[in-house]
Amino acid sequence: MIHRNSYTVNNQKLNILQEAHVKKYQDENRNILKEGCKKWVHKKCSGLKRLTKDSDFQCSRCQGTARPINGRPQSEVHVGSDKLDVVASFCYLGDILSAAGGCDLATTTRVKTAWKKFKELLPVLLSRHLSYKTRGHVYSTCVRSAMLHASETWPLTKPNLQRLQRNDRAMIRQICNVKPEDVATTRSNELLTLLGLEDLNLILKERRLRWYGHVERSSGAIKTALDMQVTGSRGKGRPRMTWKQVTERDRKDWKLSTTDPHDRNTWRSGVRSAMRAASQLPGRGSTDVDVAPVPAR
């Protein structure tokens, strides 16, 4: 027995009343909240969609519509006499841009491309007739370059960096013929030294800082976009770091805050010196080693 609003009713009658109330509300309003949105771009939002007469309601990002700063969502954008369709994502010069922002989709796409190149070059990368350093050079030139294409412009988050490092180390272990039972006891730094490679995070920082110098010296639209202040209110919680904030953090980590990026030679020299200093930190080890090829069986 349940006591509700000074009336005593049994469970069966209460369920009937609740079902009737929900049905009446659904028939009158047709916007009852029903289930979570299945689209990945909506997972960090409210996670809800509404049941309407024609189709399931979704947010503007899930519908593939653009939302201006001061306006309603729209499915088409007119630039002069041209009409542009609004899509969830598109490829531009090999980089994937998505409506959700960030570089989640871009890093996932580049990882898939890197694995495709890795499998194509597997006979060379696993050849026992080549030294480890030669194999590392082939891997860096053909596979890593495909994975890090356009990485200069990525505002990487921790999950993005972990995704890149996880796949990079998996390929390196395969090149060095590390068995699954030996993964836990094999240090990644030792394998990088064996192949003559730098740590992936250091390469990403160097690329971002090198591109940062180009942007700061530029006088075109790219510099205008970097310094542009977007108006509007900010949501609750700390927002994701922008590319500019990520590069400022890199400058602080590598002690380049006082180096002028407008002086091209000084900036390039400073970035290279900081890269060499970071690669020689304790625990990283030197990469200037060569290992004799393993005799063929």
Coordinates of C-alpha atoms in Angstrom, one line a residue:
M1 CA 0.0 0.0 0.0
I2 CA 1.3 3.5 -0.9
H3 CA 0.1 6.7 0.7
R4 CA 0.0 9.6 -1.9
N5 CA -1.6 13.0 -1.4
S6 CA -3.6 11.8 1.6
Y7 CA -5.2 9.0 -0.5
T8 CA -4.4 5.4 -0.1
V9 CA -4.3 3.4 -3.4
N10 CA -2.7 0.1 -4.3
N11 CA 0.2 -0.3 -6.7
Q12 CA -2.0 -1.4 -9.6
K13 CA -4.2 1.7 -9.5
L14 CA -1.3 4.0 -9.1
N15 CA 0.4 2.5 -12.2
I16 CA -2.8 2.9 -14.2
L17 CA -3.0 6.6 -13.2
Q18 CA 0.6 7.2 -14.1
E19 CA 0.3 5.5 -17.5
A20 CA -2.9 7.5 -18.3
H21 CA -1.1 10.8 -17.3
V22 CA 1.9 10.0 -19.5
K23 CA -0.3 9.0 -22.5
K24 CA -2.3 12.2 -22.2
Y25 CA 0.8 14.4 -22.0
Q26 CA 2.4 12.6 -25.0
D27 CA -0.8 13.0 -27.1
E28 CA -1.2 16.7 -26.3
N29 CA 2.4 17.9 -26.6
R30 CA 4.2 15.3 -28.8
N31 CA 7.5 16.3 -27.3
I32 CA 8.0 13.7 -24.5
L33 CA 11.6 12.9 -23.8
K34 CA 12.2 9.3 -24.8
E35 CA 15.7 8.1 -25.3
G36 CA 19.3 9.1 -25.7
C37 CA 20.7 10.4 -28.9
K38 CA 22.9 7.7 -30.6
K39 CA 25.2 10.1 -32.4
W40 CA 28.7 10.3 -31.0
V41 CA 28.8 14.1 -31.3
H42 CA 25.9 14.4 -28.9
K43 CA 27.3 12.2 -26.1
K44 CA 28.6 15.1 -24.1
C45 CA 25.4 17.1 -24.4
S46 CA 22.1 16.4 -22.7
G47 CA 21.9 13.0 -24.4
L48 CA 18.2 13.4 -25.0
K49 CA 16.0 13.7 -28.1
R50 CA 12.3 14.4 -28.4
L51 CA 9.6 12.3 -30.1
T52 CA 7.7 14.4 -32.6
K53 CA 5.1 13.7 -35.2
D54 CA 7.3 13.4 -38.2
S55 CA 10.7 12.3 -36.9
D56 CA 12.9 12.2 -33.9
F57 CA 14.1 15.6 -32.7
Q58 CA 17.8 16.0 -32.4
C59 CA 20.1 19.0 -31.6
S60 CA 21.5 21.2 -34.4
R61 CA 24.8 19.3 -34.4
C62 CA 23.1 15.9 -34.8
Q63 CA 20.9 17.3 -37.5
G64 CA 23.9 18.6 -39.4
T65 CA 22.9 22.2 -39.3
A66 CA 25.0 25.3 -38.6
R67 CA 24.2 27.6 -35.8
P68 CA 25.4 31.2 -36.2
I69 CA 26.5 33.2 -33.1
N70 CA 23.3 35.3 -33.2
G71 CA 20.8 33.2 -35.2
R72 CA 18.8 30.1 -35.6
P73 CA 20.2 26.8 -36.9
Q74 CA 20.3 26.5 -40.7
S75 CA 21.0 23.7 -43.1
E76 CA 22.4 25.8 -45.9
V77 CA 24.9 28.7 -46.0
H78 CA 25.0 31.2 -48.8
V79 CA 28.3 32.9 -49.7
G80 CA 27.6 35.4 -52.4
S81 CA 25.8 33.5 -55.2
D82 CA 27.0 30.1 -54.0
K83 CA 25.1 27.8 -51.8
L84 CA 27.0 25.6 -49.4
D85 CA 25.6 22.5 -47.7
V86 CA 26.1 22.0 -44.0
V87 CA 27.6 18.6 -43.2
A88 CA 28.8 16.9 -40.0
S89 CA 32.4 16.6 -41.2
F90 CA 34.5 17.0 -44.3
C91 CA 38.1 16.5 -45.5
Y92 CA 40.2 19.5 -46.3
L93 CA 43.8 19.0 -47.6
G94 CA 43.9 15.6 -45.9
D95 CA 42.6 16.9 -42.5
I96 CA 39.2 16.1 -41.2
L97 CA 37.1 19.0 -39.9
S98 CA 34.0 18.2 -37.8
A99 CA 31.0 20.2 -36.6
A100 CA 31.7 19.1 -33.0
G101 CA 35.1 20.9 -33.1
G102 CA 38.3 19.6 -31.7
C103 CA 40.4 17.0 -33.4
D104 CA 38.9 13.7 -32.2
L105 CA 37.8 12.7 -35.7
A106 CA 41.0 14.0 -37.3
T107 CA 43.2 11.9 -35.0
T108 CA 41.1 8.8 -35.5
T109 CA 41.3 9.2 -39.3
R110 CA 45.0 9.7 -39.3
V111 CA 45.6 6.7 -37.1
K112 CA 43.6 4.5 -39.6
T113 CA 45.7 6.0 -42.5
A114 CA 48.9 5.2 -40.6
W115 CA 47.9 1.6 -40.0
K116 CA 47.1 1.2 -43.7
K117 CA 50.6 2.5 -44.7
F118 CA 52.2 0.3 -42.0
K119 CA 50.6 -2.8 -43.4
E120 CA 51.7 -1.9 -46.9
L121 CA 55.3 -1.5 -45.7
L122 CA 55.3 -4.5 -43.4
P123 CA 57.7 -6.6 -45.5
V124 CA 60.3 -3.8 -45.3
L125 CA 59.7 -2.9 -41.6
L126 CA 60.0 -6.5 -40.5
S127 CA 63.0 -7.3 -42.8
R128 CA 65.9 -8.9 -40.9
H129 CA 68.3 -7.7 -43.7
L130 CA 67.8 -4.1 -42.6
S131 CA 69.2 -2.5 -39.4
Y132 CA 66.8 -1.3 -36.8
K133 CA 67.8 2.3 -37.5
T134 CA 67.0 1.9 -41.2
R135 CA 63.7 0.5 -40.4
G136 CA 63.1 3.3 -37.9
H137 CA 63.9 5.8 -40.7
V138 CA 61.4 4.2 -43.1
Y139 CA 58.8 4.1 -40.3
S140 CA 59.3 7.8 -39.5
T141 CA 59.3 8.9 -43.2
C142 CA 56.3 6.8 -44.4
V143 CA 54.1 5.9 -41.5
R144 CA 54.6 8.6 -38.8
S145 CA 54.4 11.3 -41.4
A146 CA 51.0 10.0 -42.5
M147 CA 49.8 9.8 -38.8
L148 CA 50.9 13.3 -38.0
H149 CA 49.7 15.0 -41.2
A150 CA 48.2 18.4 -40.2
S151 CA 49.0 17.8 -36.6
E152 CA 50.4 21.4 -36.4
T153 CA 46.9 22.7 -36.3
W154 CA 45.4 20.2 -33.7
P155 CA 44.5 21.4 -30.2
L156 CA 45.3 18.0 -28.8
T157 CA 43.6 16.9 -25.6
K158 CA 44.9 14.1 -23.3
P159 CA 42.7 11.4 -24.9
N160 CA 43.8 12.5 -28.4
L161 CA 47.5 12.3 -27.4
Q162 CA 47.0 8.9 -25.8
R163 CA 45.3 7.6 -28.9
L164 CA 48.3 8.6 -31.1
Q165 CA 50.9 7.3 -28.6
R166 CA 49.1 4.0 -28.1
N167 CA 49.0 3.2 -31.8
D168 CA 52.5 4.5 -32.4
R169 CA 53.9 2.3 -29.7
A170 CA 52.0 -0.7 -31.0
M171 CA 53.6 -0.3 -34.4
I172 CA 57.1 0.2 -32.9
R173 CA 56.7 -3.0 -30.8
Q174 CA 55.8 -4.9 -33.9
I175 CA 58.8 -3.6 -35.8
C176 CA 61.1 -4.7 -32.9
N177 CA 59.4 -8.1 -32.7
V178 CA 58.3 -7.6 -29.0
K179 CA 56.2 -10.6 -28.0
P180 CA 52.9 -10.0 -26.1
E181 CA 54.2 -11.5 -22.9
D182 CA 57.2 -9.1 -23.0
V183 CA 55.2 -5.9 -23.5
A184 CA 54.9 -5.1 -19.7
T185 CA 58.6 -5.4 -19.2
T186 CA 59.8 -3.6 -22.3
R187 CA 60.4 0.2 -22.0
S188 CA 59.1 2.3 -24.9
N189 CA 62.2 4.6 -24.5
E190 CA 64.5 1.6 -25.2
L191 CA 62.6 0.8 -28.4
L192 CA 62.7 4.4 -29.5
T193 CA 66.5 4.5 -29.0
L194 CA 66.8 1.2 -30.8
L195 CA 65.1 2.6 -33.9
G196 CA 66.6 6.1 -33.7
L197 CA 63.2 7.8 -33.2
E198 CA 62.1 10.7 -31.0
D199 CA 59.2 10.5 -28.7
L200 CA 55.9 11.3 -30.4
N201 CA 54.9 14.0 -27.9
L202 CA 58.2 15.9 -28.6
I203 CA 57.6 15.8 -32.3
L204 CA 54.0 17.1 -31.9
K205 CA 55.3 20.0 -29.8
E206 CA 58.0 20.9 -32.3
R207 CA 55.5 20.9 -35.1
R208 CA 53.1 23.1 -33.3
L209 CA 55.7 25.6 -32.3
R210 CA 57.2 25.7 -35.8
W211 CA 53.8 26.4 -37.2
Y212 CA 53.1 28.9 -34.4
G213 CA 56.1 31.0 -35.7
H214 CA 54.7 31.0 -39.2
V215 CA 51.3 32.2 -38.0
E216 CA 52.8 34.9 -35.8
R217 CA 54.8 36.2 -38.8
S218 CA 51.9 36.1 -41.1
S219 CA 49.9 39.2 -42.0
G220 CA 47.0 37.4 -43.7
A221 CA 43.7 35.9 -42.6
I222 CA 45.3 33.2 -40.5
K223 CA 46.8 35.8 -38.1
T224 CA 43.4 37.6 -38.0
A225 CA 41.6 34.4 -37.1
L226 CA 44.1 33.6 -34.4
D227 CA 43.6 37.0 -32.7
M228 CA 39.8 37.1 -33.3
Q229 CA 37.6 37.4 -30.1
V230 CA 34.4 35.5 -30.4
T231 CA 31.4 37.1 -28.6
G232 CA 28.8 35.3 -26.7
S233 CA 28.3 33.5 -23.4
R234 CA 30.4 30.6 -22.3
G235 CA 28.8 27.4 -20.9
K236 CA 29.4 25.9 -17.5
G237 CA 32.7 24.2 -16.7
R238 CA 36.1 24.8 -18.2
P239 CA 36.0 24.9 -22.0
R240 CA 38.4 22.9 -24.1
M241 CA 41.8 24.5 -24.7
T242 CA 42.2 26.3 -27.9
W243 CA 45.2 25.8 -30.3
K244 CA 46.6 29.1 -29.1
Q245 CA 46.4 28.0 -25.5
V246 CA 48.1 24.7 -26.3
T247 CA 51.0 26.4 -28.1
E248 CA 51.4 28.9 -25.2
R249 CA 51.7 25.9 -22.8
D250 CA 54.3 24.4 -25.1
R251 CA 56.3 27.7 -25.1
K252 CA 56.2 27.7 -21.3
D253 CA 57.3 24.0 -21.1
W254 CA 60.2 24.6 -23.5
K255 CA 61.2 28.0 -22.0
L256 CA 60.5 29.8 -25.2
S257 CA 58.2 32.5 -23.7
T258 CA 60.9 35.2 -24.2
T259 CA 61.9 34.1 -27.7
D260 CA 60.5 36.4 -30.4
P261 CA 58.6 34.3 -33.0
H262 CA 58.7 37.2 -35.4
D263 CA 62.4 36.7 -35.9
R264 CA 62.5 33.6 -38.1
N265 CA 66.1 32.5 -37.6
T266 CA 66.0 33.1 -33.8
W267 CA 62.7 31.2 -33.5
R268 CA 63.8 28.2 -35.5
S269 CA 67.1 28.0 -33.6
G270 CA 65.3 28.3 -30.3
V271 CA 62.8 25.5 -31.2
R272 CA 65.6 23.2 -32.4
S273 CA 67.6 23.8 -29.2
A274 CA 64.6 23.2 -27.0
M275 CA 63.9 20.0 -28.9
R276 CA 67.4 18.7 -28.5
A277 CA 67.3 19.6 -24.8
A278 CA 64.0 17.8 -24.3
S279 CA 65.1 14.7 -26.1
Q280 CA 68.1 14.4 -23.7
L281 CA 66.2 14.6 -20.5
P282 CA 66.8 11.8 -17.9
G283 CA 64.9 8.7 -18.8
R284 CA 64.7 9.6 -22.5
G285 CA 68.1 8.4 -23.6
S286 CA 70.1 9.3 -26.7
T287 CA 68.8 8.4 -30.2
D288 CA 72.2 8.6 -31.9
V289 CA 72.8 4.9 -32.0
D290 CA 72.8 2.3 -34.7
V291 CA 72.2 -1.4 -34.2
A292 CA 73.6 -4.0 -36.5
P293 CA 71.0 -5.9 -38.6
V294 CA 69.8 -9.2 -37.2
P295 CA 71.1 -12.1 -39.3
A296 CA 68.5 -13.7 -41.5
R297 CA 67.3 -17.1 -40.5

